[in-house]
Coordinates of C-alpha atoms in Angstrom, one line a residue:
X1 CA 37.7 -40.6 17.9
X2 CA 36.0 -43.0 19.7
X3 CA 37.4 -46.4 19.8
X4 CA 35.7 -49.5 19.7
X5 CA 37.9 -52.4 22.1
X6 CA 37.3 -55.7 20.3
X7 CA 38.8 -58.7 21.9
X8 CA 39.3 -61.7 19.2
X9 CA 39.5 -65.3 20.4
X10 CA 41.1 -67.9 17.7
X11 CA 42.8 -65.2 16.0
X12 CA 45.4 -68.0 14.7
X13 CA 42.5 -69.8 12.6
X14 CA 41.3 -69.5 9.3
X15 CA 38.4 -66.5 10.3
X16 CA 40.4 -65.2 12.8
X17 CA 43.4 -64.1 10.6
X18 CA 40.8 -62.8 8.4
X19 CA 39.1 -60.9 11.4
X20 CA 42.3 -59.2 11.7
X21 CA 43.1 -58.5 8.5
X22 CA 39.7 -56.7 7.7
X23 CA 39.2 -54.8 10.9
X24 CA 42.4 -53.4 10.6
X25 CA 41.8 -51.0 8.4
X26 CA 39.3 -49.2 10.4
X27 CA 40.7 -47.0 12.5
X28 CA 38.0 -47.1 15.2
X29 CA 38.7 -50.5 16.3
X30 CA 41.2 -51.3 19.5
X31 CA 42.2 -55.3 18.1
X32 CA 43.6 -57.2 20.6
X33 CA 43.8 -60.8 19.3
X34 CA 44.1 -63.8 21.3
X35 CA 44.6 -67.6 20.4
X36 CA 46.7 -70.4 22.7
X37 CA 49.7 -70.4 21.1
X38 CA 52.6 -68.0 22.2
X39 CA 53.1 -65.8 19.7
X40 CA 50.8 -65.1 16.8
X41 CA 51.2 -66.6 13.2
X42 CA 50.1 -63.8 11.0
X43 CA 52.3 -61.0 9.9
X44 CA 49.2 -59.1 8.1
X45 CA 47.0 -56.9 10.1
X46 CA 47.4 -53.8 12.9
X47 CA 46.8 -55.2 16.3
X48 CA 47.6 -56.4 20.0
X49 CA 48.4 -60.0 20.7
X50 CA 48.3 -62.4 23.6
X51 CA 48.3 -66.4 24.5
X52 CA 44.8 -66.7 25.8
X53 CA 43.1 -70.4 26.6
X54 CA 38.9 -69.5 26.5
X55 CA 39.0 -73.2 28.8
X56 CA 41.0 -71.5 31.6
X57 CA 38.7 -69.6 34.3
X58 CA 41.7 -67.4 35.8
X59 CA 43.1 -66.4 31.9
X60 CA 39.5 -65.2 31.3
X61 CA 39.2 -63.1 34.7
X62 CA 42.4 -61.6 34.1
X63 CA 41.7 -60.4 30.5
X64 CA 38.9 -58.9 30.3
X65 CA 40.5 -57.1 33.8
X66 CA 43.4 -56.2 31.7
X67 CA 41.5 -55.2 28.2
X68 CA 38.0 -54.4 29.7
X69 CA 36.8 -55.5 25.5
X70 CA 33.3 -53.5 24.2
X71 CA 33.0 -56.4 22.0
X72 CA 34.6 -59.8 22.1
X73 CA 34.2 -62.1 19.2
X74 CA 34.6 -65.7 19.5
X75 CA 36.3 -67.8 17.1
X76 CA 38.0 -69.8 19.2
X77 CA 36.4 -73.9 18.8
X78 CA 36.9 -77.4 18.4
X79 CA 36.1 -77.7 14.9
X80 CA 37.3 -81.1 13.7
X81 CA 34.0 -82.7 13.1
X82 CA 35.3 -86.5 13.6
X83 CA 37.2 -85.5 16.8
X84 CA 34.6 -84.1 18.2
X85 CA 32.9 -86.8 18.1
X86 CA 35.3 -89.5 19.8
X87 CA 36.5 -86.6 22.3
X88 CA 33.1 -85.8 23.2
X89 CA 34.6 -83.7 26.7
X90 CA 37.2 -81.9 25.3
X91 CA 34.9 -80.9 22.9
X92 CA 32.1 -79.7 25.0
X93 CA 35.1 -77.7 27.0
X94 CA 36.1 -75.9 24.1
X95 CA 32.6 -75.8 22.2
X96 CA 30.2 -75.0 25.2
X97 CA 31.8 -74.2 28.9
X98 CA 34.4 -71.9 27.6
X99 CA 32.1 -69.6 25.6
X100 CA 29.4 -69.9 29.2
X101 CA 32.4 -68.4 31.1
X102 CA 33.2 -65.7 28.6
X103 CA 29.4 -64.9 28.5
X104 CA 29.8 -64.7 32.2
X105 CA 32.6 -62.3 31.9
X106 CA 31.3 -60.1 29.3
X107 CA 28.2 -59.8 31.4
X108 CA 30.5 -58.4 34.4
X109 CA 32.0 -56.5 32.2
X110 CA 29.5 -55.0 30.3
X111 CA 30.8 -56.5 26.8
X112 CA 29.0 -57.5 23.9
X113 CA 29.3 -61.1 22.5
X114 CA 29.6 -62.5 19.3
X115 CA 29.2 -66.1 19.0
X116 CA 30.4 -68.0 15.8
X117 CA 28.5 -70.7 14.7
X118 CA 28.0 -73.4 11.9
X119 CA 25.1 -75.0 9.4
X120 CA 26.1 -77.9 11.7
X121 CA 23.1 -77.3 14.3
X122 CA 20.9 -78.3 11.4
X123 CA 19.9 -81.8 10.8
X124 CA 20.2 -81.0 6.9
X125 CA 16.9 -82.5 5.9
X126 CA 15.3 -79.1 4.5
X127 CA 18.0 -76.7 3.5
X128 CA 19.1 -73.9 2.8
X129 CA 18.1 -72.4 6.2
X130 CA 16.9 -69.0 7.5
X131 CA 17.3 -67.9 11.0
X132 CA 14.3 -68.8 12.4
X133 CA 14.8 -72.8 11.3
X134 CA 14.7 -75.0 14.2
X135 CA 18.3 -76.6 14.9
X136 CA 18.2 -80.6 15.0
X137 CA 22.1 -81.5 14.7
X138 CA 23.3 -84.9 13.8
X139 CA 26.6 -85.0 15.1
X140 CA 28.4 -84.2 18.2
X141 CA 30.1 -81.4 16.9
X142 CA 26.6 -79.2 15.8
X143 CA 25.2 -80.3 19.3
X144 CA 28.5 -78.6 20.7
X145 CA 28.2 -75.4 18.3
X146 CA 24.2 -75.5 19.5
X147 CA 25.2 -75.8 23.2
X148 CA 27.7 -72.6 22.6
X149 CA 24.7 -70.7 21.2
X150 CA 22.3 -71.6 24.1
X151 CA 24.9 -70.6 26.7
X152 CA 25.2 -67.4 24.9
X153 CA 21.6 -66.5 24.6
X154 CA 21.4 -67.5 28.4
X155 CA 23.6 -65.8 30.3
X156 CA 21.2 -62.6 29.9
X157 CA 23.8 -60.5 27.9
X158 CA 22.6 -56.8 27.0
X159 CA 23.8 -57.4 23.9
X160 CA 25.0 -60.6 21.9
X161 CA 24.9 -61.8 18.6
X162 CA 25.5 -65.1 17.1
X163 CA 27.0 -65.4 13.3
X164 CA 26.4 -68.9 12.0
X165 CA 28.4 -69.8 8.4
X166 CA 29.1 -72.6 6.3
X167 CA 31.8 -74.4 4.5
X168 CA 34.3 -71.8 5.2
X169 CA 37.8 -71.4 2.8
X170 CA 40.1 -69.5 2.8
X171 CA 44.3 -69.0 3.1
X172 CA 46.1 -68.8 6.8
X173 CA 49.4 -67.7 7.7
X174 CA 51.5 -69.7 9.8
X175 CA 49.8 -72.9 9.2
X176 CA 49.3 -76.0 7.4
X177 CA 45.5 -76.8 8.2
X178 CA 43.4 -77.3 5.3
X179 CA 40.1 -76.4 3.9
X180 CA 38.1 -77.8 0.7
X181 CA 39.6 -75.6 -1.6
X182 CA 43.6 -75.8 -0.7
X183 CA 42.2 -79.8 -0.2
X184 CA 41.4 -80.2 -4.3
X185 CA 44.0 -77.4 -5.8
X186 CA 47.1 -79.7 -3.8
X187 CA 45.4 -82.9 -5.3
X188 CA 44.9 -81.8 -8.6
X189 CA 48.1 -79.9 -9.2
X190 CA 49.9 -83.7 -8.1
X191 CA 48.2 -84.8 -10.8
X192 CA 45.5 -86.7 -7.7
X193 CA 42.7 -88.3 -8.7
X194 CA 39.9 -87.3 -5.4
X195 CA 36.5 -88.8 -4.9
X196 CA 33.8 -85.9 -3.4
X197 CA 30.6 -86.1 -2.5
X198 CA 27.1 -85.6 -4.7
X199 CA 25.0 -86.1 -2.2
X200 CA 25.9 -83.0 0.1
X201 CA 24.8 -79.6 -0.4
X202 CA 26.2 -76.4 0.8
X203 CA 26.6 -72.6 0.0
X204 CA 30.6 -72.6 0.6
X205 CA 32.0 -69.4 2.6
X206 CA 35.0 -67.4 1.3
X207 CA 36.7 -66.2 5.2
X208 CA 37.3 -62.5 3.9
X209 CA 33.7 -62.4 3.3
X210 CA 32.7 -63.7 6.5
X211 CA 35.1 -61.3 8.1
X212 CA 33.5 -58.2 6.9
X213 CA 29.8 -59.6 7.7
X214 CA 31.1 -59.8 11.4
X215 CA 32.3 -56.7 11.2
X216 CA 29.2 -55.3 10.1
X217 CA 27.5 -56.7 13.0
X218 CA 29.5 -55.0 15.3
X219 CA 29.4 -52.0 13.1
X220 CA 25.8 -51.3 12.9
X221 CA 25.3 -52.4 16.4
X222 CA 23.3 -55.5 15.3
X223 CA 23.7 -57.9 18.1
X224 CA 21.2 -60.7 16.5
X225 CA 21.3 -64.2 14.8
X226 CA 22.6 -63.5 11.0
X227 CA 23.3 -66.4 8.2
X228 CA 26.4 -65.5 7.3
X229 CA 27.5 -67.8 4.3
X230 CA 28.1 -67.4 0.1
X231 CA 24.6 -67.2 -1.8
X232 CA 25.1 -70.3 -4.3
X233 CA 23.6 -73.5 -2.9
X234 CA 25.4 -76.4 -4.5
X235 CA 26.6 -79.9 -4.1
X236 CA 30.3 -80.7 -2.7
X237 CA 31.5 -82.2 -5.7
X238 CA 29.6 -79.5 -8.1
X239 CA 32.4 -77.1 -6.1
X240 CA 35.3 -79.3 -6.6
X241 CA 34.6 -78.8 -10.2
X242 CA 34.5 -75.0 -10.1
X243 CA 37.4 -74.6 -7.9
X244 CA 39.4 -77.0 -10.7
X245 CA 37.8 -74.6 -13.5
X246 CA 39.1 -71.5 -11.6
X247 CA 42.6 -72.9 -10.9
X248 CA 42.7 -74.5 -14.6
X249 CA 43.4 -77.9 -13.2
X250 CA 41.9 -81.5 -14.8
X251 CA 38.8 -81.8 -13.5
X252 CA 38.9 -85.1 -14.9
X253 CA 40.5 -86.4 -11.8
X254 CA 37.3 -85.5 -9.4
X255 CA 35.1 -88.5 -9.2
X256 CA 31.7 -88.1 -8.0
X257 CA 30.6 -90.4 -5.1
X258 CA 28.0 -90.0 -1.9
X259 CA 28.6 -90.1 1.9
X260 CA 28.3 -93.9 2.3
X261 CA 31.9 -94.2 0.3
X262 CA 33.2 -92.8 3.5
X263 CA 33.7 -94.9 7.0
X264 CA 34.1 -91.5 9.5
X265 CA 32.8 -91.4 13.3
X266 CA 30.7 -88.4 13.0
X267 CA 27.4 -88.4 10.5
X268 CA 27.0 -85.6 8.3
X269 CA 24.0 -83.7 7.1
X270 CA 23.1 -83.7 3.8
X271 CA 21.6 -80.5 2.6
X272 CA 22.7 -77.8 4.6
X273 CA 23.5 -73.9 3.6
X274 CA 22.0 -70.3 4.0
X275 CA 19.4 -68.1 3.1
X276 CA 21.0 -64.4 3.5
X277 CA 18.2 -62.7 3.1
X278 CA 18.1 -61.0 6.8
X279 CA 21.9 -60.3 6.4
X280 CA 21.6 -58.4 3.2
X281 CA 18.8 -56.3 4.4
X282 CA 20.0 -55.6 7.9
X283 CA 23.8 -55.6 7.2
X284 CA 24.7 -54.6 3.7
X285 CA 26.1 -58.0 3.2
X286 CA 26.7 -58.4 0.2
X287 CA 27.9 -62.0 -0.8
X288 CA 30.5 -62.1 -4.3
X289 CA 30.0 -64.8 -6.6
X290 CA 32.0 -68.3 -5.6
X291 CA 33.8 -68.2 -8.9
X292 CA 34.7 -64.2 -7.9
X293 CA 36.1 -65.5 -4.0
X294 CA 37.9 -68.3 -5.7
X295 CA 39.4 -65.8 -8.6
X296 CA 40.5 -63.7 -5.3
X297 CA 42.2 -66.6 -3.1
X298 CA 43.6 -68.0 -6.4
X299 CA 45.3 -64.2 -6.6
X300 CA 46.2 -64.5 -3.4
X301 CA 47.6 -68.2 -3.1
X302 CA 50.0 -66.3 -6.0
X303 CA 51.3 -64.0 -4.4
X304 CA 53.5 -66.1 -1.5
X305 CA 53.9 -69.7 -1.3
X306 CA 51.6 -71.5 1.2
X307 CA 51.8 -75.2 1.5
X308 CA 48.3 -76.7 0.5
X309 CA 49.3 -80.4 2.4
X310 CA 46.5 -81.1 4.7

């Protein structure tokens, strides 16, 4: 058999774990998954593990000596949109010169590069994007993700793909981040009342589902741009209420508001989310239904106890 070495960076995150989990169970894949801290914090999943920082020049150098990946799959990012914006430096470590130096490296090495990226880069005045939309970010953070991209595209890779996603949710071993779902489900099970926004628009991603449209990437050998995100294009607060219909919690509690009811650092755009079209022909991707994802992680979030606490 011929095995495919894939080198994952932010295995430890949210898509990362998920990453794991799904490319596990194909035999042809070498994992060896990588995030900073020591040890990693998922149980789940066949693989190799080591501490890895993607900002350190000599860690990179000595990795890809030591693993020599085919394909290396960059998770690893600053994501926290309102930090990115105050730590602009940091951020544009993380977001921009650390995926430039493992561009470099897989073009030394003769590695394929895939580059994960966000509805961010998009000034949300005309969504739900294809590919071939212009990016126009409004925030610090999407010009970060955008400057990630560029450094990818030029560091004239053979091959490299970039896999840009929205809204992602999920469950994570090992840690207490949230995400929008685990957000309202802690909220409303305290018997919370939340406030969520009408006025922004997205097409929310379940992380197992992303997952497998990576994988299919690297499957199929299709090193390209691909939307990879859910298919249903609704407001923030219109999810709210379907994840409080799924979990059979009073949906009562969410009260509907717009982005001005909020005082944070970084703007955010208003009508974002994918067209899948290209990914669905060229993949197989086939996106499930939000209410099927939520069914699934509501499954899940049954079966061990995860804290839902922000």
């Amino acid at each position: 058999m011929l095995y495919q070495r894939v080198l994952i960076t932010g295995a430890n995150g949210l898509l990362g774990q998920a990453l794991v989990r799904w490319m596990s169970r194909f035999a042809h894949y070498d994992i060896l998954a990588t995030a900073r801290d020591d040890r990693p914090r998922f149980a789940s999943g066949s693989c190799g593990y080591v501490p890895f920082d993607i900002t350190d020049a000599e860690q990179r150098r000595r990795l890809f000596l030591d693993f020599t990946p085919d394909v290396v799959i960059n998770c690893a990012a600053m994501t926290q949109v309102d930090a990115c914006e105050t730590e602009r430096e940091v951020c544009w470590q993380i977001n921009v010169d650390a995926v430039a130096g493992l561009a470099q490296q897989c073009l030394h090495h003769g590695s394929k590069l895939i580059q994960v990226s966000t509805d961010f880069v998009f000034d949300g005045e005309d969504g739900p994007y294809a590919e071939e939309a212009r990016p126009k970010p409004v925030n610090y953070y999407g010009r970060s993700k955008l400057g990630g991209e560029n450094a990818v595209r030029g560091a004239g890779l053979d091959q490299w793909g970039i896999a840009r996603t929205v809204l992602v949710f999920g469950l994570t071993e090992g840690i207490t981040r949230s995400n929008i779902v685990l957000w309202v489900v802690d909220k409303l099970s305290k018997g919370e009342a939340i406030h969520v926004v009408t006025d922004q628009w997205r097409t929310p991603t379940y992380a197992p589902v992303l997952a497998e449209g990576i994988e299919r990437m690297v499957r199929f050998g299709k090193f390209d741009t691909y939307h990879l995100s859910g298919r249903e294009y609704l407001s923030v607060y219109d999810f709210a209420l379907l994840i409080a219909d799924v979990f059979e919690l009073d949906a009562s509690l969410i009260h509907p508001t717009d982005g001005s009811r909020f005082q944070q650092p970084a703007r955010r755009p208003a009508n974002t989310g994918f067209i899948t079209l290209k990914a669905e022909t060229e993949l197989g991707f086939r996106p499930p239904s939000l209410r099927d994802s939520l069914i699934d992680l509501r499954r899940r979030l049954s079966q061990r106890p995860v804290s839902t606490s922000s």
